PDB file of C-alpha atoms in Angstrom:
ATOM      1  CA  GLY A   1       0.000   0.000   0.000  1.00 68.00           C
ATOM      2  CA  THR A   2       2.986   2.362   0.007  1.00 70.00           C
ATOM      3  CA  VAL A   3       4.899   3.905  -2.837  1.00 69.00           C
ATOM      4  CA  SER A   4       8.565   3.016  -2.820  1.00 81.00           C
ATOM      5  CA  ARG A   5      11.224   5.686  -2.733  1.00 81.00           C
ATOM      6  CA  PHE A   6      12.551   4.413  -6.060  1.00 77.00           C
ATOM      7  CA  VAL A   7       9.160   4.945  -7.743  1.00 77.00           C
ATOM      8  CA  LYS A   8       8.946   8.475  -6.327  1.00 79.00           C
ATOM      9  CA  ILE A   9      12.413   9.306  -7.649  1.00 79.00           C
ATOM     10  CA  ALA A  10      11.575   7.875 -11.089  1.00 73.00           C
ATOM     11  CA  ASN A  11       8.340   9.872 -11.228  1.00 69.00           C
ATOM     12  CA  ASP A  12      10.180  13.046 -10.240  1.00 72.00           C
ATOM     13  CA  ILE A  13      12.754  12.533 -12.996  1.00 73.00           C
ATOM     14  CA  ASN A  14      10.032  11.875 -15.577  1.00 70.00           C
ATOM     15  CA  ASP A  15       8.027  14.931 -14.470  1.00 72.00           C
ATOM     16  CA  ASN A  16      11.055  17.226 -14.814  1.00 74.00           C
ATOM     17  CA  MET A  17      12.435  15.812 -18.070  1.00 82.00           C
ATOM     18  CA  PRO A  18      10.491  18.138 -20.436  1.00 92.00           C
ATOM     19  CA  ALA A  19      11.919  21.223 -18.695  1.00 94.00           C
ATOM     20  CA  TYR A  20      15.391  19.676 -18.916  1.00 95.00           C
ATOM     21  CA  VAL A  21      14.933  19.085 -22.653  1.00 96.00           C
ATOM     22  CA  VAL A  22      13.895  22.726 -23.116  1.00 97.00           C
ATOM     23  CA  ARG A  23      17.037  23.866 -21.280  1.00 97.00           C
ATOM     24  CA  ARG A  24      19.169  21.643 -23.521  1.00 96.00           C
ATOM     25  CA  VAL A  25      17.536  23.104 -26.649  1.00 97.00           C
ATOM     26  CA  GLN A  26      18.175  26.581 -25.272  1.00 97.00           C
ATOM     27  CA  ALA A  27      21.842  25.736 -24.686  1.00 96.00           C
ATOM     28  CA  GLY A  28      22.175  24.196 -28.158  1.00 96.00           C
ATOM     29  CA  LEU A  29      20.713  27.277 -29.805  1.00 97.00           C
ATOM     30  CA  ASN A  30      22.937  29.518 -27.676  1.00 96.00           C
ATOM     31  CA  GLN A  31      25.985  27.656 -29.019  1.00 95.00           C
ATOM     32  CA  GLN A  32      24.785  28.674 -32.491  1.00 94.00           C
ATOM     33  CA  LYS A  33      24.451  32.255 -31.213  1.00 96.00           C
ATOM     34  CA  LYS A  34      20.648  32.068 -31.485  1.00 97.00           C
ATOM     35  CA  ALA A  35      18.002  32.771 -28.892  1.00 97.00           C
ATOM     36  CA  VAL A  36      15.058  30.452 -28.354  1.00 97.00           C
ATOM     37  CA  ASN A  37      12.816  33.492 -28.752  1.00 98.00           C
ATOM     38  CA  GLY A  38      12.098  33.700 -32.469  1.00 97.00           C
ATOM     39  CA  SER A  39      13.801  30.428 -33.370  1.00 98.00           C
ATOM     40  CA  ARG A  40      11.883  27.771 -35.257  1.00 98.00           C
ATOM     41  CA  VAL A  41      11.978  24.438 -33.429  1.00 98.00           C
ATOM     42  CA  LEU A  42      10.648  21.306 -35.082  1.00 98.00           C
ATOM     43  CA  VAL A  43       9.476  18.617 -32.663  1.00 98.00           C
ATOM     44  CA  ILE A  44       9.513  15.125 -34.142  1.00 97.00           C
ATOM     45  CA  GLY A  45       7.054  12.750 -32.498  1.00 96.00           C
ATOM     46  CA  LEU A  46       4.083  13.606 -30.322  1.00 97.00           C
ATOM     47  CA  ALA A  47       3.206  10.089 -29.171  1.00 96.00           C
ATOM     48  CA  TYR A  48       4.108   8.730 -25.769  1.00 93.00           C
ATOM     49  CA  LYS A  49       6.067   5.865 -27.319  1.00 94.00           C
ATOM     50  CA  PRO A  50       7.267   4.830 -30.789  1.00 95.00           C
ATOM     51  CA  ASN A  51       4.818   3.412 -33.329  1.00 96.00           C
ATOM     52  CA  SER A  52       1.801   4.426 -31.288  1.00 95.00           C
ATOM     53  CA  ASN A  53      -0.922   7.033 -31.759  1.00 95.00           C
ATOM     54  CA  ASP A  54      -1.319   7.503 -28.000  1.00 94.00           C
ATOM     55  CA  ALA A  55      -0.340  11.032 -26.941  1.00 95.00           C
ATOM     56  CA  ARG A  56      -1.663  10.773 -23.379  1.00 92.00           C
ATOM     57  CA  GLU A  57       1.046  11.756 -20.863  1.00 90.00           C
ATOM     58  CA  THR A  58       3.534  12.382 -23.665  1.00 94.00           C
ATOM     59  CA  PRO A  59       6.614  14.432 -22.768  1.00 94.00           C
ATOM     60  CA  ALA A  60       6.119  16.319 -26.045  1.00 96.00           C
ATOM     61  CA  THR A  61       3.409  18.432 -24.390  1.00 96.00           C
ATOM     62  CA  GLY A  62       5.780  19.803 -21.744  1.00 96.00           C
ATOM     63  CA  VAL A  63       8.602  20.286 -24.245  1.00 97.00           C
ATOM     64  CA  ILE A  64       6.385  22.187 -26.674  1.00 97.00           C
ATOM     65  CA  GLN A  65       4.805  24.332 -23.964  1.00 97.00           C
ATOM     66  CA  GLY A  66       8.222  25.173 -22.515  1.00 97.00           C
ATOM     67  CA  LEU A  67       9.512  26.226 -25.939  1.00 98.00           C
ATOM     68  CA  LEU A  68       6.402  28.295 -26.602  1.00 98.00           C
ATOM     69  CA  ASP A  69       6.805  29.988 -23.212  1.00 97.00           C
ATOM     70  CA  LEU A  70      10.320  31.050 -24.268  1.00 98.00           C
ATOM     71  CA  GLY A  71       9.033  32.527 -27.527  1.00 98.00           C
ATOM     72  CA  ALA A  72       9.964  29.768 -29.967  1.00 98.00           C
ATOM     73  CA  GLU A  73       8.007  29.183 -33.126  1.00 98.00           C
ATOM     74  CA  VAL A  74       7.159  25.496 -32.762  1.00 98.00           C
ATOM     75  CA  ALA A  75       6.245  23.094 -35.536  1.00 98.00           C
ATOM     76  CA  ALA A  76       5.613  19.408 -35.020  1.00 97.00           C
ATOM     77  CA  HIS A  77       5.554  16.263 -37.091  1.00 97.00           C
ATOM     78  CA  ASP A  78       3.832  13.013 -36.186  1.00 96.00           C
ATOM     79  CA  ASP A  79       1.863  11.025 -38.753  1.00 95.00           C
ATOM     80  CA  TRP A  80       0.767   8.588 -36.051  1.00 96.00           C
ATOM     81  CA  VAL A  81      -1.006  11.093 -33.757  1.00 96.00           C
ATOM     82  CA  GLY A  82      -4.249  12.757 -34.830  1.00 95.00           C
ATOM     83  CA  ASP A  83      -5.630  15.711 -32.897  1.00 94.00           C
ATOM     84  CA  PHE A  84      -3.143  16.964 -30.314  1.00 94.00           C
ATOM     85  CA  GLU A  85      -3.911  19.212 -27.367  1.00 93.00           C
ATOM     86  CA  LEU A  86      -1.510  21.957 -28.505  1.00 95.00           C
ATOM     87  CA  ASP A  87      -2.560  22.010 -32.168  1.00 94.00           C
ATOM     88  CA  HIS A  88      -3.999  25.498 -31.568  1.00 95.00           C
ATOM     89  CA  ALA A  89      -0.529  26.808 -30.685  1.00 96.00           C
ATOM     90  CA  ILE A  90       1.746  24.930 -33.089  1.00 97.00           C
ATOM     91  CA  GLU A  91       1.999  24.197 -36.772  1.00 96.00           C
ATOM     92  CA  ARG A  92       1.739  20.541 -37.794  1.00 97.00           C
ATOM     93  CA  VAL A  93       3.997  19.869 -40.783  1.00 97.00           C
ATOM     94  CA  ALA A  94       5.045  17.073 -43.090  1.00 95.00           C
ATOM     95  CA  LEU A  95       8.589  15.886 -42.581  1.00 95.00           C
ATOM     96  CA  SER A  96      10.366  17.292 -45.619  1.00 95.00           C
ATOM     97  CA  SER A  97      13.814  18.599 -46.406  1.00 94.00           C
ATOM     98  CA  GLN A  98      12.331  22.101 -46.654  1.00 95.00           C
ATOM     99  CA  GLU A  99      10.893  21.893 -43.133  1.00 96.00           C
ATOM    100  CA  LEU A 100      14.127  20.488 -41.759  1.00 96.00           C
ATOM    101  CA  GLU A 101      16.137  23.272 -43.377  1.00 95.00           C
ATOM    102  CA  ARG A 102      13.734  25.911 -41.996  1.00 96.00           C
ATOM    103  CA  ALA A 103      14.258  24.663 -38.446  1.00 97.00           C
ATOM    104  CA  ASP A 104      16.877  26.243 -36.220  1.00 97.00           C
ATOM    105  CA  ALA A 105      16.641  23.132 -34.045  1.00 97.00           C
ATOM    106  CA  VAL A 106      14.999  19.726 -34.237  1.00 97.00           C
ATOM    107  CA  VAL A 107      14.003  17.771 -31.146  1.00 97.00           C
ATOM    108  CA  VAL A 108      13.358  14.057 -31.594  1.00 97.00           C
ATOM    109  CA  VAL A 109      10.869  13.171 -28.857  1.00 96.00           C
ATOM    110  CA  THR A 110       9.468   9.967 -30.362  1.00 95.00           C
ATOM    111  CA  ASN A 111      11.332   7.873 -32.904  1.00 94.00           C
ATOM    112  CA  HIS A 112       8.619   6.155 -34.941  1.00 95.00           C
ATOM    113  CA  GLN A 113       9.926   3.481 -37.280  1.00 95.00           C
ATOM    114  CA  ASP A 114       8.885   5.419 -40.400  1.00 94.00           C
ATOM    115  CA  ILE A 115      10.910   8.545 -39.580  1.00 94.00           C
ATOM    116  CA  ASP A 116      14.020   8.986 -41.702  1.00 93.00           C
ATOM    117  CA  LEU A 117      16.554   9.849 -39.013  1.00 92.00           C
ATOM    118  CA  ARG A 118      19.394  10.205 -41.520  1.00 92.00           C
ATOM    119  CA  SER A 119      17.578  12.961 -43.426  1.00 92.00           C
ATOM    120  CA  ILE A 120      17.028  14.811 -40.145  1.00 94.00           C
ATOM    121  CA  SER A 121      20.712  14.826 -39.285  1.00 92.00           C
ATOM    122  CA  GLU A 122      21.729  15.695 -42.851  1.00 92.00           C
ATOM    123  CA  SER A 123      19.300  18.615 -43.260  1.00 92.00           C
ATOM    124  CA  THR A 124      19.418  20.331 -39.875  1.00 90.00           C
ATOM    125  CA  ALA A 125      22.150  22.321 -38.129  1.00 90.00           C
ATOM    126  CA  TYR A 126      21.248  21.219 -34.589  1.00 95.00           C
ATOM    127  CA  VAL A 127      19.377  18.119 -33.414  1.00 96.00           C
ATOM    128  CA  LEU A 128      18.591  17.124 -29.837  1.00 96.00           C
ATOM    129  CA  ASP A 129      17.923  13.395 -29.800  1.00 95.00           C
ATOM    130  CA  THR A 130      16.009  12.467 -26.641  1.00 94.00           C
ATOM    131  CA  ARG A 131      15.846   8.795 -27.693  1.00 93.00           C
ATOM    132  CA  ASN A 132      19.560   8.270 -28.381  1.00 91.00           C
ATOM    133  CA  CYS A 133      18.745   6.803 -31.777  1.00 90.00           C
ATOM    134  CA  MET A 134      20.964   8.964 -34.011  1.00 88.00           C
ATOM    135  CA  GLU A 135      24.664   9.454 -34.664  1.00 86.00           C
ATOM    136  CA  ALA A 136      26.079  12.570 -36.351  1.00 87.00           C
ATOM    137  CA  SER A 137      28.297  15.482 -35.447  1.00 84.00           C
ATOM    138  CA  ASN A 138      25.329  17.879 -35.275  1.00 86.00           C
ATOM    139  CA  VAL A 139      23.272  15.548 -33.050  1.00 88.00           C
ATOM    140  CA  GLU A 140      23.313  15.986 -29.298  1.00 81.00           C
ATOM    141  CA  LEU A 141      22.190  12.946 -27.329  1.00 87.00           C
ATOM    142  CA  LEU A 142      20.188  13.316 -24.163  1.00 82.00           C
TER     143      LEU A 142
END
């Protein structure tokens, strides 16, 4: 009937991870001499887990809201997820080389199997990979 200390610590880490991701994006943009305010950030994956359309309790919500709060222009791509709670505040886009080139930063939140990770790293100056699924000199792993 009691919650273990380990579970409480894990929940605390999970609850604070979106804010940590936002800080890492901010630091990555700063290294490029860009502010978050006014930067275009493309969030890849809105689902809670890969190859799912379930966006309940997804960390993408906190990441997107944190970026919006800092003044970023946020776009998102996820062909798996339909209506999303922040669709009123973000632009949903197709994953194309034009969209990748427009982005000042890309954040991979969910790595669905149909996402071309190589094209992301080849077309974008800065990528924050929260799933540790990519390898390239411009990709920062979480």
